[in-house]
Every structure is written in structure tokens, then in C-alpha cells.
PDB file of C-alpha atoms in Angstrom:
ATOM      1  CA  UNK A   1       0.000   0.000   0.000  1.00  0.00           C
ATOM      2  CA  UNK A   2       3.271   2.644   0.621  1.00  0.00           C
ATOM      3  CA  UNK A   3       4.574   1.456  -2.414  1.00  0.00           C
ATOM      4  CA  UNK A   4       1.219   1.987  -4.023  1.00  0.00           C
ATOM      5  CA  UNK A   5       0.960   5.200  -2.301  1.00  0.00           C
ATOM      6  CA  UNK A   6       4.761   6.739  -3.470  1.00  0.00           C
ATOM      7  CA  UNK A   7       4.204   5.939  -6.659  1.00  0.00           C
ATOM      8  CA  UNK A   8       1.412   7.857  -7.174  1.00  0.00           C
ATOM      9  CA  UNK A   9       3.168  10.461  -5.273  1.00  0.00           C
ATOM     10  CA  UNK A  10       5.930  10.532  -7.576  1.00  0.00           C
ATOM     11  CA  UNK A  11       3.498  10.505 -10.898  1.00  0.00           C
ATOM     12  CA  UNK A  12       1.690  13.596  -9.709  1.00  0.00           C
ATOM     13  CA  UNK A  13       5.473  15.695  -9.096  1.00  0.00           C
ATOM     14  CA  UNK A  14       6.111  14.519 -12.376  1.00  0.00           C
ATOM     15  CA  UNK A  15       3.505  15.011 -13.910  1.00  0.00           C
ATOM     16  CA  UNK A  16       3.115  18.703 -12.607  1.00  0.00           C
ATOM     17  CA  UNK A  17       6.997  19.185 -12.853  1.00  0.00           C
ATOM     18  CA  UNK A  18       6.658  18.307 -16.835  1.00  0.00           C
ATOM     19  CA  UNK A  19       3.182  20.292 -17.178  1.00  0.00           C
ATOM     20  CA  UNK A  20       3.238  23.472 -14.588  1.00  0.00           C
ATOM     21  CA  UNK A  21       2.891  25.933 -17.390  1.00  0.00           C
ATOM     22  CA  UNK A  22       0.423  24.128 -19.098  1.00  0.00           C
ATOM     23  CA  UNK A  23      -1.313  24.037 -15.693  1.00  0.00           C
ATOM     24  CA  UNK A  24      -0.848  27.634 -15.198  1.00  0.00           C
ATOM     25  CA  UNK A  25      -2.003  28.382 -18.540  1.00  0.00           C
ATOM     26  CA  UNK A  26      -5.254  25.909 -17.925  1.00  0.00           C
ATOM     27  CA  UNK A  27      -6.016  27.735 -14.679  1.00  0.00           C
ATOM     28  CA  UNK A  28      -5.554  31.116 -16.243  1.00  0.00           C
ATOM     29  CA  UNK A  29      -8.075  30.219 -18.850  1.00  0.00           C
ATOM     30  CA  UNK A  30     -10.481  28.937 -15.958  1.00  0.00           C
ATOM     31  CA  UNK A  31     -10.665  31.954 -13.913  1.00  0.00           C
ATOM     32  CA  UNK A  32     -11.135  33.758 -17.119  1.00  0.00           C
ATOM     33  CA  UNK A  33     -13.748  31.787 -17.737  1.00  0.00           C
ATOM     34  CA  UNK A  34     -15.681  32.019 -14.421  1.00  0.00           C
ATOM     35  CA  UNK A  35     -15.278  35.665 -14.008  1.00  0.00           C
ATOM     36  CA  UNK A  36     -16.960  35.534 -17.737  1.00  0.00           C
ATOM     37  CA  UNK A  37     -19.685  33.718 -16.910  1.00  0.00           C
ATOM     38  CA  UNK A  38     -20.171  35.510 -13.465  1.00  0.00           C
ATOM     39  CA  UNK A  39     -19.970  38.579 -15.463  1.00  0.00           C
ATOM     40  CA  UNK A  40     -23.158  37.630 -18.036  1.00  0.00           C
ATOM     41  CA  UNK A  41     -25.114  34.712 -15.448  1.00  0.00           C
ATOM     42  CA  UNK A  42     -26.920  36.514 -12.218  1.00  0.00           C
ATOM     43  CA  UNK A  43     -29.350  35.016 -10.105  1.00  0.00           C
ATOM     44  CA  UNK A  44     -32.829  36.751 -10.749  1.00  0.00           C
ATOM     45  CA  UNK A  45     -34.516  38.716  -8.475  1.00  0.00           C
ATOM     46  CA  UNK A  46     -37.627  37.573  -7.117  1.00  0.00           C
ATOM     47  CA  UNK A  47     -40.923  38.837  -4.799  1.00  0.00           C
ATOM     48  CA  UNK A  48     -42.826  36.340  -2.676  1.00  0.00           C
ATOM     49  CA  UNK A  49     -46.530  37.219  -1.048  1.00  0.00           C
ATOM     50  CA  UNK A  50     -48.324  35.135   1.231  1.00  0.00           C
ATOM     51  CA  UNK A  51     -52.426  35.512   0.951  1.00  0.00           C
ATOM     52  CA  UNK A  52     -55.258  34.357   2.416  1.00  0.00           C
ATOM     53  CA  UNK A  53     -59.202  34.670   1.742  1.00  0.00           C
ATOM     54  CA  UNK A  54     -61.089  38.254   2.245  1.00  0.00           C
ATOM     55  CA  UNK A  55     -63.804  38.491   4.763  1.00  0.00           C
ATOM     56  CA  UNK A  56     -66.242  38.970   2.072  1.00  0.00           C
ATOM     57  CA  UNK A  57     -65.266  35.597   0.708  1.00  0.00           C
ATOM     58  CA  UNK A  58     -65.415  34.127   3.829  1.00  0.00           C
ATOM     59  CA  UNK A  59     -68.973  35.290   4.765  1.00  0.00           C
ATOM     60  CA  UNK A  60     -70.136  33.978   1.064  1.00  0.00           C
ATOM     61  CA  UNK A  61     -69.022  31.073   1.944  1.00  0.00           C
ATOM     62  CA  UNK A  62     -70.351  30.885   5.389  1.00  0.00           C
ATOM     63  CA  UNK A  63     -73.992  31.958   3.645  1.00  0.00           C
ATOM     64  CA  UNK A  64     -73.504  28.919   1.148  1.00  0.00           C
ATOM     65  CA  UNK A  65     -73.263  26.910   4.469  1.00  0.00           C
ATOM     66  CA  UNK A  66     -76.461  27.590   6.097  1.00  0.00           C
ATOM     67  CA  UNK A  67     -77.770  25.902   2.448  1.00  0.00           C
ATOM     68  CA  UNK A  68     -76.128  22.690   2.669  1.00  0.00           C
ATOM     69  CA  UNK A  69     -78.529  19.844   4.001  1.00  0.00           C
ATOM     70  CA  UNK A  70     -77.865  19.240   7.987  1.00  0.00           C
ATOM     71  CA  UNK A  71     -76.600  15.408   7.579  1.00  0.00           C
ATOM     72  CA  UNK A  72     -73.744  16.562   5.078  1.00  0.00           C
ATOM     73  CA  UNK A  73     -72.271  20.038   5.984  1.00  0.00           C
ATOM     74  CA  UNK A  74     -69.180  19.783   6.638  1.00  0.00           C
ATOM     75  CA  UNK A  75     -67.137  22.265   8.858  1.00  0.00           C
ATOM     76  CA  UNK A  76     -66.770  26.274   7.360  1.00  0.00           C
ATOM     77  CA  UNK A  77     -63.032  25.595   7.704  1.00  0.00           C
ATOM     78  CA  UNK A  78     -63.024  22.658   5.260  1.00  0.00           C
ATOM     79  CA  UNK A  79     -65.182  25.120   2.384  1.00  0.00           C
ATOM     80  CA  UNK A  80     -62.239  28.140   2.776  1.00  0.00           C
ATOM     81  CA  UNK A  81     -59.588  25.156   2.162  1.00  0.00           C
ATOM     82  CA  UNK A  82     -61.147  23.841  -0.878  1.00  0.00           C
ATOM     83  CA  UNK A  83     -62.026  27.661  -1.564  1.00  0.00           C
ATOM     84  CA  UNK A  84     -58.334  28.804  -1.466  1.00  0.00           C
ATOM     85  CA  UNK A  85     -57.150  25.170  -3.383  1.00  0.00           C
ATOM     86  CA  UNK A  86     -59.496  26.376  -6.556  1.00  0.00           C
ATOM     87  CA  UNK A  87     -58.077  29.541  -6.379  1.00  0.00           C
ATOM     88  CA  UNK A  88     -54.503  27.944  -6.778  1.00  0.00           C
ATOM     89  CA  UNK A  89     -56.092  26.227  -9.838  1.00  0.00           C
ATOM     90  CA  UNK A  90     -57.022  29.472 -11.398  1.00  0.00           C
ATOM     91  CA  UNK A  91     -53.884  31.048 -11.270  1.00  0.00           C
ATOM     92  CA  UNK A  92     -52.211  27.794 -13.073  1.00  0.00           C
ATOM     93  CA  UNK A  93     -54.859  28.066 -15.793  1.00  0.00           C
ATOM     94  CA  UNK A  94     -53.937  28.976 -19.228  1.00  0.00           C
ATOM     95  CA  UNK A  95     -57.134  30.935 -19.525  1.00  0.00           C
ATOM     96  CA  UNK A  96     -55.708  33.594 -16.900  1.00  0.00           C
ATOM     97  CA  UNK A  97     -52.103  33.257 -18.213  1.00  0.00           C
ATOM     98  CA  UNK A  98     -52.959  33.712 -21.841  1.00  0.00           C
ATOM     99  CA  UNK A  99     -55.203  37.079 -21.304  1.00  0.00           C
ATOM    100  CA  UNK A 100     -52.628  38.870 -19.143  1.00  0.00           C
ATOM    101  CA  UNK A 101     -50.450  39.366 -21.923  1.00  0.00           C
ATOM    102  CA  UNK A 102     -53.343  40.523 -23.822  1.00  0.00           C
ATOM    103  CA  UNK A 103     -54.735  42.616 -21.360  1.00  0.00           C
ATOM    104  CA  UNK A 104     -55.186  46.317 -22.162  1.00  0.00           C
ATOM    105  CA  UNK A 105     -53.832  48.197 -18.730  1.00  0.00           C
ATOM    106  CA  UNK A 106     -51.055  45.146 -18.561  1.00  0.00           C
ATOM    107  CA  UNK A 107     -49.614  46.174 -22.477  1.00  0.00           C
ATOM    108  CA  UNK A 108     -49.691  50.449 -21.461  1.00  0.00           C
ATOM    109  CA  UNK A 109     -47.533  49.281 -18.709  1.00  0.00           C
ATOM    110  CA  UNK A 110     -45.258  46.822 -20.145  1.00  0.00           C
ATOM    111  CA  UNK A 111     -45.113  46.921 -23.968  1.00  0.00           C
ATOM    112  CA  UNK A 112     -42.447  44.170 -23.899  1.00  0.00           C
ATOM    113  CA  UNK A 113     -44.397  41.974 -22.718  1.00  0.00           C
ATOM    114  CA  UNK A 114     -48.068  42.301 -24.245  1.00  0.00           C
ATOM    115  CA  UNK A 115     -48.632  39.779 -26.633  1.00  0.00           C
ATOM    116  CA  UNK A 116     -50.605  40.454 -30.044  1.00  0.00           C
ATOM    117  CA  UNK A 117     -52.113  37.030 -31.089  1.00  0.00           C
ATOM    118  CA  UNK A 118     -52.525  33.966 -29.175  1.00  0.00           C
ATOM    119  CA  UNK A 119     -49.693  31.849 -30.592  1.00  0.00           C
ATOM    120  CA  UNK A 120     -47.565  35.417 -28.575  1.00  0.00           C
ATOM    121  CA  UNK A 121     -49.827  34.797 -25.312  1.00  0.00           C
ATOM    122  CA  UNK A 122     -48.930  31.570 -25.085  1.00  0.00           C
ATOM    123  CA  UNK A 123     -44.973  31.531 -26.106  1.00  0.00           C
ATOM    124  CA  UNK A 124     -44.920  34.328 -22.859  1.00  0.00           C
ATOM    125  CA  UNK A 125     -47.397  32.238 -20.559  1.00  0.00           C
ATOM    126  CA  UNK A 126     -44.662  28.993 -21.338  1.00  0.00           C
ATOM    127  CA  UNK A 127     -41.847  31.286 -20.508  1.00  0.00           C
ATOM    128  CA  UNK A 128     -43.260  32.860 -17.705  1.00  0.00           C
ATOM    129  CA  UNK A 129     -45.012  29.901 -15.744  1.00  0.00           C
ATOM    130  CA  UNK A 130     -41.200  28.263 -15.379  1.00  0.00           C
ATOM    131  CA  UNK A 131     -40.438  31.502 -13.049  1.00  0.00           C
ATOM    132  CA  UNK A 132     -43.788  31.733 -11.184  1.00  0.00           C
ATOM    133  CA  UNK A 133     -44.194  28.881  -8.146  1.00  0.00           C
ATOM    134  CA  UNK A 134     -47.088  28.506  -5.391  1.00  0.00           C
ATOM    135  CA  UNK A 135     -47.668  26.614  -2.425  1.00  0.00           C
ATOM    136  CA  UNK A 136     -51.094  25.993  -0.804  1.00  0.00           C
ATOM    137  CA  UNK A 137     -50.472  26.171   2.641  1.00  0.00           C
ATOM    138  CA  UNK A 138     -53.264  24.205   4.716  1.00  0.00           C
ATOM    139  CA  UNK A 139     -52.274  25.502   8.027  1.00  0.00           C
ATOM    140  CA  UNK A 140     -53.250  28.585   8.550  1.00  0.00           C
ATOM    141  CA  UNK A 141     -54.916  28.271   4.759  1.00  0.00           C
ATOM    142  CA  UNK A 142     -52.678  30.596   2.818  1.00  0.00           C
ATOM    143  CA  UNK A 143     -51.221  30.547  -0.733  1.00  0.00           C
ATOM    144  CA  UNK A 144     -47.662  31.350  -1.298  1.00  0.00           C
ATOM    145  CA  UNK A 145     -46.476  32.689  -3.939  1.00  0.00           C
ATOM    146  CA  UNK A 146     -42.783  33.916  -5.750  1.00  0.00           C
ATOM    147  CA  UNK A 147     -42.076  34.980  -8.868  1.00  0.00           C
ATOM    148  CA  UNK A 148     -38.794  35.598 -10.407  1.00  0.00           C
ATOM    149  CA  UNK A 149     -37.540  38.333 -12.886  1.00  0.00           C
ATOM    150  CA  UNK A 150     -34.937  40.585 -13.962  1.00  0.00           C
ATOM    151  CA  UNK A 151     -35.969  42.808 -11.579  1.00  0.00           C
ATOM    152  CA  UNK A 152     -37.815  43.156  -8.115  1.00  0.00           C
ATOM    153  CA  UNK A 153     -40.309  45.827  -9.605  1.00  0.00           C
ATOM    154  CA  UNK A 154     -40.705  43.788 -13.073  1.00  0.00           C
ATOM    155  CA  UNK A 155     -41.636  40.795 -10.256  1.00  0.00           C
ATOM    156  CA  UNK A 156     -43.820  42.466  -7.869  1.00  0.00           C
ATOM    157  CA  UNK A 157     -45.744  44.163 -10.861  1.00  0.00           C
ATOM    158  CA  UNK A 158     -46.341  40.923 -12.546  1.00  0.00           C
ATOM    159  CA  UNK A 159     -47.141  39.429  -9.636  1.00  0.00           C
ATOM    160  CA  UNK A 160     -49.656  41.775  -8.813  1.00  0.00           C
ATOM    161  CA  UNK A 161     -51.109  41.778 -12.319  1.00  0.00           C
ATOM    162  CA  UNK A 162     -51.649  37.890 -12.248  1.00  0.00           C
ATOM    163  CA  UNK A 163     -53.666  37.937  -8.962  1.00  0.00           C
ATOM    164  CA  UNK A 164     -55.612  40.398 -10.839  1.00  0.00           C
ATOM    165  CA  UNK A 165     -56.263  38.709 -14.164  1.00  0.00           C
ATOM    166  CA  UNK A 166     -57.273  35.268 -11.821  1.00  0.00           C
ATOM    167  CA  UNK A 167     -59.900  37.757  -9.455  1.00  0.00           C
ATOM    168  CA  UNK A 168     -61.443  38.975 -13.280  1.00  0.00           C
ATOM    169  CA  UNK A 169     -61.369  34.891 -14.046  1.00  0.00           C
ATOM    170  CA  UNK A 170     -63.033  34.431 -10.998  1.00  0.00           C
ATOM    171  CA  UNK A 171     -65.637  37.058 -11.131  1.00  0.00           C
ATOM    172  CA  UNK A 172     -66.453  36.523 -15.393  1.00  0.00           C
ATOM    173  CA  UNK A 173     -66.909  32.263 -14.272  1.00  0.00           C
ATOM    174  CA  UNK A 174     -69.319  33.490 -10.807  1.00  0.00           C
ATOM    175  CA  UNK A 175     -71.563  35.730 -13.307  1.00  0.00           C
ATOM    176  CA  UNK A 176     -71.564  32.740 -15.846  1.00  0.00           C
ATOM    177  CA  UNK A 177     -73.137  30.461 -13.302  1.00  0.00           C
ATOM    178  CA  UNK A 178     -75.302  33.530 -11.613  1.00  0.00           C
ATOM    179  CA  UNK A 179     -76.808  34.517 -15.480  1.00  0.00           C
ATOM    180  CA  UNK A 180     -77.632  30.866 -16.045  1.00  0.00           C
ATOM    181  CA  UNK A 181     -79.370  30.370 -12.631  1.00  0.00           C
ATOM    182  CA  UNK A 182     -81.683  33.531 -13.690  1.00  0.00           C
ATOM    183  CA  UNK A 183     -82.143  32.127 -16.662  1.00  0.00           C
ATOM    184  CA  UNK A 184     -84.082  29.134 -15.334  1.00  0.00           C
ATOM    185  CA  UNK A 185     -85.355  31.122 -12.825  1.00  0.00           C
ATOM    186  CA  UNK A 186     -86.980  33.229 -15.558  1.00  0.00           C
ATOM    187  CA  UNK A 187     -88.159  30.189 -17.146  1.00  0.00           C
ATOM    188  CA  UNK A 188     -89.577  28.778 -14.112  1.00  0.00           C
ATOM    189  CA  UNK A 189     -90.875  31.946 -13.372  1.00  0.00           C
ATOM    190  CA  UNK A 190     -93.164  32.171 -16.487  1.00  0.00           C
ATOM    191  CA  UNK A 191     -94.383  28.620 -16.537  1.00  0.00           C
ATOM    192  CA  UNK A 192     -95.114  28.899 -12.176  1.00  0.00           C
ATOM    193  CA  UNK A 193     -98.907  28.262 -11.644  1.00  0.00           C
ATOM    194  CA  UNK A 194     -99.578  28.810  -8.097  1.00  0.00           C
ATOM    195  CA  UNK A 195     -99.627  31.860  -6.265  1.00  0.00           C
ATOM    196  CA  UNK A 196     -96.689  30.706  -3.414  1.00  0.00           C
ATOM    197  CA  UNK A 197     -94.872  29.013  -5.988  1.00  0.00           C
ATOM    198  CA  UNK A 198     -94.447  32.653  -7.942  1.00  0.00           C
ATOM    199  CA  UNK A 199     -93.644  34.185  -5.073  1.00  0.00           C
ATOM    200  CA  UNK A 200     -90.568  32.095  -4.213  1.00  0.00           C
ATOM    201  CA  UNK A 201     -89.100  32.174  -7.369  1.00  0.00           C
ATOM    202  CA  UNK A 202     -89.642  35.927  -7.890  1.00  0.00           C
ATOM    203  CA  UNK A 203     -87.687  36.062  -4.654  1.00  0.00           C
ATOM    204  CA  UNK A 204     -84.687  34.020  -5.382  1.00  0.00           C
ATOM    205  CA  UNK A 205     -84.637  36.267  -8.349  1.00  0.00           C
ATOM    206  CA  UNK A 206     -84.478  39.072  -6.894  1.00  0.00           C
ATOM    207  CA  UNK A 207     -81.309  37.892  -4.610  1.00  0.00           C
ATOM    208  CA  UNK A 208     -79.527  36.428  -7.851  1.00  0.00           C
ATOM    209  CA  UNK A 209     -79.931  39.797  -9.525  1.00  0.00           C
ATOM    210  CA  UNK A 210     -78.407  41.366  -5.786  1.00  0.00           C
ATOM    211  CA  UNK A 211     -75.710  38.730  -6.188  1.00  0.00           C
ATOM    212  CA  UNK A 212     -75.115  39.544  -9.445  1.00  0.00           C
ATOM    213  CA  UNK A 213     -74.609  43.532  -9.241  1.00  0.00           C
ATOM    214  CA  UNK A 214     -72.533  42.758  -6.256  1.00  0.00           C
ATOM    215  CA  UNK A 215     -69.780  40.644  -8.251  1.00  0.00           C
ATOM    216  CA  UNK A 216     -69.509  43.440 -10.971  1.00  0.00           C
ATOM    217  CA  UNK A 217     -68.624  45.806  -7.915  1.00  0.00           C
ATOM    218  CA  UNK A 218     -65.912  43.214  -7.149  1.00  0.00           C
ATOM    219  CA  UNK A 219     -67.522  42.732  -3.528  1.00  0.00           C
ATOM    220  CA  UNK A 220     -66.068  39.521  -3.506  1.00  0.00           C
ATOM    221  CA  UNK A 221     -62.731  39.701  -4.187  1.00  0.00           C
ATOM    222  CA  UNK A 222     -61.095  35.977  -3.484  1.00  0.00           C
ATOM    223  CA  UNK A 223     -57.473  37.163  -1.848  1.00  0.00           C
ATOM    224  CA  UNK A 224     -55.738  39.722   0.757  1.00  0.00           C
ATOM    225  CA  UNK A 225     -52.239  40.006   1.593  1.00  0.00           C
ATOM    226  CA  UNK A 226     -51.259  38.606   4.885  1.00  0.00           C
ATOM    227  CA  UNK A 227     -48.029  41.049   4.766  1.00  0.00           C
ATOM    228  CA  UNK A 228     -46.052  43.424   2.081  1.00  0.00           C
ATOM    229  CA  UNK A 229     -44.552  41.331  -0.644  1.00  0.00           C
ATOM    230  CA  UNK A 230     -41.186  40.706   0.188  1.00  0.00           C
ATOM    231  CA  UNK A 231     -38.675  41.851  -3.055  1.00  0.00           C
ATOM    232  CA  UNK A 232     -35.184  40.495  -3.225  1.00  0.00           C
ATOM    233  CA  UNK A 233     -32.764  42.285  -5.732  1.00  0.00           C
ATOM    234  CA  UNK A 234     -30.700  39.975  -8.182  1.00  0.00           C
ATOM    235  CA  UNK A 235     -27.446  38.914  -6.987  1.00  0.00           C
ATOM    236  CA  UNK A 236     -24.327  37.923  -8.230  1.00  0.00           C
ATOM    237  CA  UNK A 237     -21.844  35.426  -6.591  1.00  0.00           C
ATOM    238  CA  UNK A 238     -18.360  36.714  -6.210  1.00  0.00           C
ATOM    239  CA  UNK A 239     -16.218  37.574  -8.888  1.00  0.00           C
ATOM    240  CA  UNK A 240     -13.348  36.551  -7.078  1.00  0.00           C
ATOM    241  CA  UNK A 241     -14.440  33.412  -5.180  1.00  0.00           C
ATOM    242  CA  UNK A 242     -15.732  32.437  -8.585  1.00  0.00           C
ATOM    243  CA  UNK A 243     -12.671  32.548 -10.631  1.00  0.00           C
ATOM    244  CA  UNK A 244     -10.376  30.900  -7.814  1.00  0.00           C
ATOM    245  CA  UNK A 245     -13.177  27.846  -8.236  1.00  0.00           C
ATOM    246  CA  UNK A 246     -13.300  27.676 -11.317  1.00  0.00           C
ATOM    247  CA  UNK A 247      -9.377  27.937 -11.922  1.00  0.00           C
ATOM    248  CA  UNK A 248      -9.422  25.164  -8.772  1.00  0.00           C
ATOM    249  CA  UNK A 249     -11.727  22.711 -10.708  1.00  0.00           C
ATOM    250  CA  UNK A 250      -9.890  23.066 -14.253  1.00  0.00           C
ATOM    251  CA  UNK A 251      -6.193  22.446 -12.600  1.00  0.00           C
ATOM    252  CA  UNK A 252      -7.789  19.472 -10.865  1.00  0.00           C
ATOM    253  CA  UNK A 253      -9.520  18.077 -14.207  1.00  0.00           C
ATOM    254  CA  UNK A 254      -6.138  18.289 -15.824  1.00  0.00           C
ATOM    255  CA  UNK A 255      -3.860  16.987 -13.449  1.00  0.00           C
ATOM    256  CA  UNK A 256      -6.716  14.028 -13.717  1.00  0.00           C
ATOM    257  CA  UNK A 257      -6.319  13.637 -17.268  1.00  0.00           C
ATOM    258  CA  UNK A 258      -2.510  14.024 -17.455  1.00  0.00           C
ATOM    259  CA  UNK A 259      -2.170  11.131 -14.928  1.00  0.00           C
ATOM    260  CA  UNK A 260      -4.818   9.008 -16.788  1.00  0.00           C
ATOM    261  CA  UNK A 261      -2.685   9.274 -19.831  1.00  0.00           C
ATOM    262  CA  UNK A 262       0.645   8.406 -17.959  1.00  0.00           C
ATOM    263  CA  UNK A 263      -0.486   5.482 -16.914  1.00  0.00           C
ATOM    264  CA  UNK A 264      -1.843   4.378 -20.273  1.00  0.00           C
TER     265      UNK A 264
END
């Protein structure tokens, strides 16, 4: 095992007493390389938001509640988790991904990134959806969410924007359902025969027209932030730390190869 041992030893002394300006010239060429790289490559910034359901959204679902037959309701806290998950849904659909880049305000503010056809919407959407990440978190029932960009602003005002284009989701599929509901209502309505019978329907009606109006106010906005969004500028690692590494790791992969080849 010594013997083993020295004559490795004296392979490597050769080896680096035959090649140290090659080796010099290889680490040279390494660091340039790193500090390159360094130079061109920095880690994006990013913003991260935590958010959890409005009290309007939590008092529509508590009045969907008192509806629910008395042998299957299930606790209020179990409807604002499954409330929150669909959200998280929404903002992964292509449906809110595509019309952000399409959306009017969105392209005043960033012409860059406004897309003019759909094939556009959804070459940004692909490109965008790599840097965007969310996490559902069941205790406490908040969504987390971070988004990385060139920039902190780029990433909070995309961010922002997103949430946006998902509430507008939200509130165009709520009327959907609401205007087909008054549409059988109607019809139910005009064919009722009975006195009572007219009377209950022209109420429920009336409270899907209230329900209605109050969705194209926006009174039920699905998300509030728990805190500020939390920006963090792009960094770069360290020039210097870089190049020593990187001259480090191509010395190393030489010396590897030259003693490969002397033992061949």
C-alpha cells in the first residue's frame, strides 16, 4: 500500500513538474472563464406574497353553508380550504395566463411583454409559468407565492397583475353560473302556476340579480395580503471566489487527465 501510495506520489510531481505551465495556462483560462460567466449569469430577483381569503369571501361562503342539508355540511373551515385550493387552480390556468399578456392596462404598462395574437400569449405564458411557483399552505390556509424576474419591480408588478387577471377569471366564471341560474329562474318563473310558488321564485330572483350587481362591484374579491410582498434584488456570486473555483476545478480536471494518460 506505501509502495502503491509513493508511486502515485511521484506521478503527480512529475507530472506537474513536466506540465506546470500548461497548468498555469489551464487555470488562467479557468478563472477567465468564471469571471466571464459571473460577469453575463446573475441570479434573478424575485418577490414572494403570502395571501389568504377576504372576509367577504369568507362570509359567502359561510352563507352557502347555512344551504347545505344538515346530515352533510361539513365544517366552514373545510369550504375556505377547498375555496383557497381552486383559487390555486385558477392562477395555473392557461385561460388567466394567456389574457394577461393581452390585457389592455397590462400592455400600457409593459409593452415588452403584451402579446398580439394567441400563438404570442402563449410563447410568454410557457416562458413565464417556469419563473412563477405557489404553495397551498393548509395551516393557517394561505397561498404562497414567488415569482422571479430581472428585476424586483418587473416581479412584484407581474405578480400583482396575475392575482388580478385570476380575481377577473373568478368574477367573469361566478356571473356565468349567476346569469344561467336567472335564466331558469326566468323560465320557471313564467311557466309557475300557483300563487306561493311565484312568489318564491320571484324572490330568489331578486337575490340572484343582488348577487349579481354585487360581483360586478368586485364585492367579492377571493385574496388579501397577509403582509407586504417581500422583493429580493438579483445577486451575483463573487467575482473573485468564482474565478479561484473555477481555476481550482480546471487544474484538478487536468492533473486528472494528465495522470490518466501516464499510466496508459
Amino acid at each position: 500500500m506505501l509502495t502503491t501510495e509513493l508511486e502515485f506520489t511521484g506521478q503527480l510531481y512529475l507530472v506537474v513538474r513536466r506540465l506546470k505551465w500548461w497548468l498555469l495556462v489551464v487555470a488562467a483560462a479557468c478563472a477567465l472563464a468564471g469571471a466571464v460567466y459571473v460577469k453575463q449569469h446573475r441570479f434573478p430577483a424575485s418577490v414572494d406574497g403570502h395571501f389568504s381569503l377576504t372576509e367577504t369571501r369568507v362570509s359567502l361562503l359561510a352563507a352557502d353553508y347555512q344551504h347545505v342539508a344538515a346530515n352533510t355540511q361539513l365544517f366552514i373551515g373545510a369550504l375556505e380550504v377547498d375555496e383557497l385550493a381552486r383559487f390555486s387552480l385558477l392562477m395555473d390556468s392557461a385561460a388567466v395566463w394567456n389574457g394577461l399578456w393581452q390585457d389592455k392596462i397590462w400592455c400600457q404598462q409593459q409593452p415588452a411583454l403584451c402579446a398580439t395574437d394567441a400563438t404570442a400569449a402563449a410563447k410568454l405564458s410557457s416562458q413565464w409559468k417556469a419563473a412563477f411557483s405557489q404553495e397551498h399552505k393548509r395551516r393557517g390556509n394561505l397561498l404562497y407565492f414567488r415569482l422571479k424576474a430581472e428585476s424586483p419591480e418587473l416581479a412584484a408588478a407581474l405578480l400583482q397583475q396575475l392575482i388580478q387577471q385570476a380575481e377577473r377569471q373568478d368574477q367573469q366564471e361566478r356571473l356565468q353560473r349567476l346569469q344561467t341560474q336567472q335564466q331558469q329562474l326566468q323560465q320557471a318563473l313564467d311557466t309557475a302556476s300557483t300563487v306561493g310558488e311565484r312568489s318564491e321564485l320571484t324572490r330568489q330572483l331578486d337575490q340572484n340579480l343582488a348577487e349579481q350587481n354585487l360581483w360586478r362591484q368586485g364585492y367579492y374579491p377571493a385574496l388579501k395580503p397577509v403582509a407586504a410582498l417581500q422583493q429580493k434584488a438579483a445577486k451575483a456570486p463573487s467575482l473573485l471566489l468564482s474565478s479561484l473555483a473555477a481555476a481550482l476545478l480546471g487544474t484538478l480536471l487536468a492533473l486528472t487527465l494528465a495522470l490518466l494518460l501516464l499510466r496508459k
